[in-house]
Short mmCIF file of C-alpha atoms in Angstrom, two decimals:
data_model
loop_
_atom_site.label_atom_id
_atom_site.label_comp_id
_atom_site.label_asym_id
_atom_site.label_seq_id
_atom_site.Cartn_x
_atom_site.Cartn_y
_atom_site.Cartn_z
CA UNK A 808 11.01 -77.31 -46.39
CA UNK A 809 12.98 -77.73 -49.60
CA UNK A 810 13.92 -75.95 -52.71
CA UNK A 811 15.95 -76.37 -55.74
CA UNK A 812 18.48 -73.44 -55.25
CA UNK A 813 21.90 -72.99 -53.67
CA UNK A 814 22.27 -70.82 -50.79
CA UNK A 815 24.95 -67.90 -50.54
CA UNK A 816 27.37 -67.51 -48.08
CA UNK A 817 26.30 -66.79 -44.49
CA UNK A 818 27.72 -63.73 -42.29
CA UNK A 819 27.90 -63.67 -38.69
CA UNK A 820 25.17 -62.35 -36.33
CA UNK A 821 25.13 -59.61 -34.78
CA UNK A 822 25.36 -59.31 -30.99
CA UNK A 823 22.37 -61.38 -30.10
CA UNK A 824 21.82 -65.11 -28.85
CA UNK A 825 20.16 -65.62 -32.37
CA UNK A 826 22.57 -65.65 -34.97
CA UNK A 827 22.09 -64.00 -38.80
CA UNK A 828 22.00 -66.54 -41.39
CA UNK A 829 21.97 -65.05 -44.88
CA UNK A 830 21.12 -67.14 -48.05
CA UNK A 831 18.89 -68.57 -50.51
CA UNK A 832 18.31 -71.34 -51.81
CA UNK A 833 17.57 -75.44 -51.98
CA UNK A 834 16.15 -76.28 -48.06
CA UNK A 835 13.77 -78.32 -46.50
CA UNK A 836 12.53 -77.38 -43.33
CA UNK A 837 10.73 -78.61 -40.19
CA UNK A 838 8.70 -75.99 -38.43
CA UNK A 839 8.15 -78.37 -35.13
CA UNK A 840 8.03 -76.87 -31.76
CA UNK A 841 10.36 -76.52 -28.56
CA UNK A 842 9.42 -76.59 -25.15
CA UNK A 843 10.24 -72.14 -24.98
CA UNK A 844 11.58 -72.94 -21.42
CA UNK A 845 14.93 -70.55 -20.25
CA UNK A 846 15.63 -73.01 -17.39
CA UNK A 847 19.09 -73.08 -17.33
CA UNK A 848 22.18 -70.80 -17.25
CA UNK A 849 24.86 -70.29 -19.70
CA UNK A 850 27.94 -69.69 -17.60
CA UNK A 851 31.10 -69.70 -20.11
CA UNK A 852 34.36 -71.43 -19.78
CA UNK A 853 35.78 -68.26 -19.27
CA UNK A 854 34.54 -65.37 -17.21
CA UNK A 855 32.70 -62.72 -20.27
CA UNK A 856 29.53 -62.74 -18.43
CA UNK A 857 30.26 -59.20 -17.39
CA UNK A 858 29.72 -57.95 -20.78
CA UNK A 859 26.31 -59.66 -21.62
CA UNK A 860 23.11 -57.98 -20.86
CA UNK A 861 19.86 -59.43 -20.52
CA UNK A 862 16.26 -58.51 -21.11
CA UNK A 863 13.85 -59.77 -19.61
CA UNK A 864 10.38 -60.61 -21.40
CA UNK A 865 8.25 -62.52 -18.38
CA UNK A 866 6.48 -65.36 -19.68
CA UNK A 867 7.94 -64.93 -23.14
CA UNK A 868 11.27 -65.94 -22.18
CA UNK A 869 14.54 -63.76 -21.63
CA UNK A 870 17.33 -62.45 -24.39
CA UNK A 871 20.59 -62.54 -23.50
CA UNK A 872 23.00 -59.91 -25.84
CA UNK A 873 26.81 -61.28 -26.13
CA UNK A 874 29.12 -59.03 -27.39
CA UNK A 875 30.35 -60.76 -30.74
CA UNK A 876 30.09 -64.27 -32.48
CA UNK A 877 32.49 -65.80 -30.16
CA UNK A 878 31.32 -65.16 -27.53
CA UNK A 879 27.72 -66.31 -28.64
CA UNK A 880 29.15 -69.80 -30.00
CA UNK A 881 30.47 -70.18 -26.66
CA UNK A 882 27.42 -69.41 -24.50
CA UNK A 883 25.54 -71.20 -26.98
CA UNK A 884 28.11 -74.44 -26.49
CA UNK A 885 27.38 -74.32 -22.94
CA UNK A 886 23.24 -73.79 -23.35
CA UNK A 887 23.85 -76.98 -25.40
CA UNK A 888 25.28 -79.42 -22.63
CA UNK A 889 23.32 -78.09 -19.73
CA UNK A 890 19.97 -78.94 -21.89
CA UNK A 891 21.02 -82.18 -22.74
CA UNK A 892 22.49 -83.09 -19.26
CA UNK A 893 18.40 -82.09 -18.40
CA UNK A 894 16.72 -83.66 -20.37
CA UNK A 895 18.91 -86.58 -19.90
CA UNK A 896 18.53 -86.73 -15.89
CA UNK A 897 14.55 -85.78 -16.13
CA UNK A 898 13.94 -88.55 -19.52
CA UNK A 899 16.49 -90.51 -20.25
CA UNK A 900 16.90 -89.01 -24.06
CA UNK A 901 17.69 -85.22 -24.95
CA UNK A 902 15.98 -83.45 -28.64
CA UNK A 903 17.97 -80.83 -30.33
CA UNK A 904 17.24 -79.45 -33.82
CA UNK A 905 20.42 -77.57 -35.24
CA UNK A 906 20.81 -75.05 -37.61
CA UNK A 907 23.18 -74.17 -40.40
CA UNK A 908 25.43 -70.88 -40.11
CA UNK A 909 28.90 -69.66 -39.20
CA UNK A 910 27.81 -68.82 -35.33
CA UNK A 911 26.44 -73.31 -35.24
CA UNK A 912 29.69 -73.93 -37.04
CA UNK A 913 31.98 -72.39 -34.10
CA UNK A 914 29.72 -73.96 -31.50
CA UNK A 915 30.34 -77.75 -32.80
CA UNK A 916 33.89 -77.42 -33.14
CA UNK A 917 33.61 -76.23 -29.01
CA UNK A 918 31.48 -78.85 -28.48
CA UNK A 919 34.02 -81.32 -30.26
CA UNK A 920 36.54 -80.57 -27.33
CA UNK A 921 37.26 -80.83 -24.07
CA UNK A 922 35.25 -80.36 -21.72
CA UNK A 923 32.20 -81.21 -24.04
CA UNK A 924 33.68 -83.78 -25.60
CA UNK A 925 33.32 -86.09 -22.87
CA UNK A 926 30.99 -83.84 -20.65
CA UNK A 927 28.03 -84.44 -22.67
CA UNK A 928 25.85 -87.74 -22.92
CA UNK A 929 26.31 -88.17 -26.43
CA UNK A 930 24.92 -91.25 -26.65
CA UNK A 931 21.59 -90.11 -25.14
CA UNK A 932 21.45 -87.54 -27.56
CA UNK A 933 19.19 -87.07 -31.07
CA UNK A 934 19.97 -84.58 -33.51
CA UNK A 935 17.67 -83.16 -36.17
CA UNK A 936 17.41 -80.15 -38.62
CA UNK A 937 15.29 -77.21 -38.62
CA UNK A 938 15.92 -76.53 -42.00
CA UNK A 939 17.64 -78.08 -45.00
CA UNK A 940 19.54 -76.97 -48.60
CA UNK A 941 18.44 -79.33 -51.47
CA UNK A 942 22.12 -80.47 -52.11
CA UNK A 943 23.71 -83.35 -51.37
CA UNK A 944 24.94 -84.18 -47.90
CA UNK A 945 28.60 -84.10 -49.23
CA UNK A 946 28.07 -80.38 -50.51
CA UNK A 947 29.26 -77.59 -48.00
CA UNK A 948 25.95 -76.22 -48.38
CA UNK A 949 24.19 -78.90 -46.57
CA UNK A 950 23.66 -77.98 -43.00
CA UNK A 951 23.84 -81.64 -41.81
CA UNK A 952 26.63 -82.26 -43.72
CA UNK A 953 28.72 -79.08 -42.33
CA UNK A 954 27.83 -80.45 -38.66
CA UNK A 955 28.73 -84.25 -39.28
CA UNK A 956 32.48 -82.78 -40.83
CA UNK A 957 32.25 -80.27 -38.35
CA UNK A 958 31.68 -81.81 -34.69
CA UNK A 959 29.18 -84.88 -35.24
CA UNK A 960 31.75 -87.20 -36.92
CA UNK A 961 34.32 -86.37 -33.97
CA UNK A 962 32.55 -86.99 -30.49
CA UNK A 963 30.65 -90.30 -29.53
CA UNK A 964 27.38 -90.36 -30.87
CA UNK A 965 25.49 -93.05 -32.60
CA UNK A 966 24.75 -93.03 -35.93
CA UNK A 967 21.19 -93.57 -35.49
CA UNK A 968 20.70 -90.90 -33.36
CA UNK A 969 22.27 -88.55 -36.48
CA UNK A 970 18.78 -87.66 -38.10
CA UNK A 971 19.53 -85.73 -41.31
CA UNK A 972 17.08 -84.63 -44.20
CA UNK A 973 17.22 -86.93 -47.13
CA UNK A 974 18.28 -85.55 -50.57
CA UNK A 975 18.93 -87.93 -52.06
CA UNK A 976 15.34 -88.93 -53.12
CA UNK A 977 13.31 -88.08 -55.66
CA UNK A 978 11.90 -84.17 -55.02
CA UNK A 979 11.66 -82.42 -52.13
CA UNK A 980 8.29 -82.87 -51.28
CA UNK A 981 9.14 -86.01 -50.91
CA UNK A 982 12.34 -85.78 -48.66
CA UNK A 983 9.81 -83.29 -46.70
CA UNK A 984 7.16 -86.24 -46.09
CA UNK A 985 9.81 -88.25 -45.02
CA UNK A 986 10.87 -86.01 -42.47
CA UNK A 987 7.56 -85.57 -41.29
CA UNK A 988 7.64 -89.41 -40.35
CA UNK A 989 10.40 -89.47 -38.79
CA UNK A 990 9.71 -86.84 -36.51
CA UNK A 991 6.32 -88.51 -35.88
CA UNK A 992 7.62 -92.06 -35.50
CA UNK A 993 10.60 -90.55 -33.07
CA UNK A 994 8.47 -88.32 -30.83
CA UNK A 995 5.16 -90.70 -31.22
CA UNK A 996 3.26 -88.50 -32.05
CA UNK A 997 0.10 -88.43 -34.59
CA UNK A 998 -1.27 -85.21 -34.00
CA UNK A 999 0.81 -81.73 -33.14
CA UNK A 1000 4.09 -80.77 -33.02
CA UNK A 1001 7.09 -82.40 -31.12
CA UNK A 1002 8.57 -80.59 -28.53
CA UNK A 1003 12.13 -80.38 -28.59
CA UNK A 1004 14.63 -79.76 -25.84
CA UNK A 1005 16.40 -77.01 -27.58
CA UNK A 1006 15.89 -75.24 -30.91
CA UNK A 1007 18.61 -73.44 -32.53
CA UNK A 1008 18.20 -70.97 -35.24
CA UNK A 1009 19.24 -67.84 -36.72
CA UNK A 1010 17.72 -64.95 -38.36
CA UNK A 1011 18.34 -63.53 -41.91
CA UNK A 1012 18.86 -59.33 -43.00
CA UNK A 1013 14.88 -59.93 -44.13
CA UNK A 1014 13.74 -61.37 -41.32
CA UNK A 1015 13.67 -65.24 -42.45
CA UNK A 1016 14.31 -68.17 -39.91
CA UNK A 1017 14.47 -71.82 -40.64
CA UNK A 1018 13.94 -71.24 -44.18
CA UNK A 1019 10.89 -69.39 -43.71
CA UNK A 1020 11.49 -66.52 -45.77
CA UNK A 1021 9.04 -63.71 -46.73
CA UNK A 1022 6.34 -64.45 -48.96
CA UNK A 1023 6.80 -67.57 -49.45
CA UNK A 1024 4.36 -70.65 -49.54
CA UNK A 1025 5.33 -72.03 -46.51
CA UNK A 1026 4.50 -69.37 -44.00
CA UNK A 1027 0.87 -70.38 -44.98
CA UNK A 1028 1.67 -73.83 -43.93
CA UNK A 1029 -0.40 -75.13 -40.93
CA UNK A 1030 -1.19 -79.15 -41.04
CA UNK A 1031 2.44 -80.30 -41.97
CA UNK A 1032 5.51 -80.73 -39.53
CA UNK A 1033 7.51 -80.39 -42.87
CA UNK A 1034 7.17 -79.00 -45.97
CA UNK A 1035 9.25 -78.22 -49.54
CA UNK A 1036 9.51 -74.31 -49.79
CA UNK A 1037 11.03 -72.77 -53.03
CA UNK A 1038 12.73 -69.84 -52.32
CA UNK A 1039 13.42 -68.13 -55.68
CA UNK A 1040 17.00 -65.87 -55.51
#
């Protein structure tokens, strides 16, 4: 969904596998589904794992708590190959719809380096947005933008597997409907939500993920894989 203001800055999370993402502002988001499976581990490069804890939620997944933001950009770096190495052995072609944020940003410059670097089938990859500022993709406030400068420009993925929002167009509604067909034209889909192979987001101080913030038009939103959401400061 999209809006016409800027976002603030954005703090780090919290010890959680969901990052905090604070601001308001311009974005367009996507609200399309993931497949909610926990079927791999997230072993780090280096041995931390003794101070994570995990809770266990049966068929509702598991959390796993990491002590700091480091250490969550690096479990979350490792979550990110060992999905995509999946998805590429079961399909051929591995999803992933990124978010904006400091805890993304230290992921992708991880991810950027050896072992990833090379590690990852980056050519088998797609990359999407769950949400989106209304600036241009130059601005440091877009969320594509940050990732392109930030990992996506430096490791060996196509350019046509780079999906960003597109603000350059008229309004966002419209940038939202074109969204929408991509996703539908990429995941051939008419009817539903795609099912992506991982989903990252974070979670504001209010509660707000993907640009879904409270009261706002868009948590009424149930026929539309995207939608413009104004989210007043």
């Amino acid at each position: 969904m999209t809006n016409d203001r800027e976002s603030d800055s954005k703090n780090p999370s919290s010890p959680s596998l969901l990052p905090s993402e604070r601001g308001e502002g311009s974005r367009s988001v996507s609200p399309g589904g993931s497949d909610g499976q926990s079927r791999l581990s997230m072993p780090p490069q280096e041995d931390t794992s003794q101070s994570w804890s995990t809770m266990d939620l049966g068929p509702r997944g598991r959390v796993i708590v990491v002590p700091d933001g480091s250490a969550l950009a690096r479990a979350a770096a490792e979550r990110f190959a060992c999905v995509v190495e999946q998805a590429v052995e079961e399909r051929g072609r591995a999803f992933v719809a990124l978010s904006g944020g400091s805890t993304p940003k230290q992921m992708g410059t991880i991810l950027a380096r050896e072992p990833y670097r090379s590690r990852i089938p980056w050519e088998r990859v797609h990359i999407f947005w769950g949400d989106e500022r209304w600036v241009p993709l130059g601005s440091p406030e877009s969320n594509a933008g940050e990732a392109k400068r930030g990992f996506l420009d430096l490791v060996p993925i196509p350019v046509a597997n780079v999906h960003p929002w597109e603000t350059d167009v008229e309004s966002p509604r419209e940038a939202a409907a074109a969204y929408e067909a991509l996703l539908r034209e990429t995941f051939d889909e008419t009817g539903g939500a795609p099912r992506f192979d991982l989903v990252l987001l974070g979670m504001g101080d209010d509660g707000h993920t993907a640009s879904l913030f409270p009261n706002t038009d868009a948590l009424a939103e149930n026929e539309n894989l995207a939608v413009a959401n104004f989210v007043p400061k």
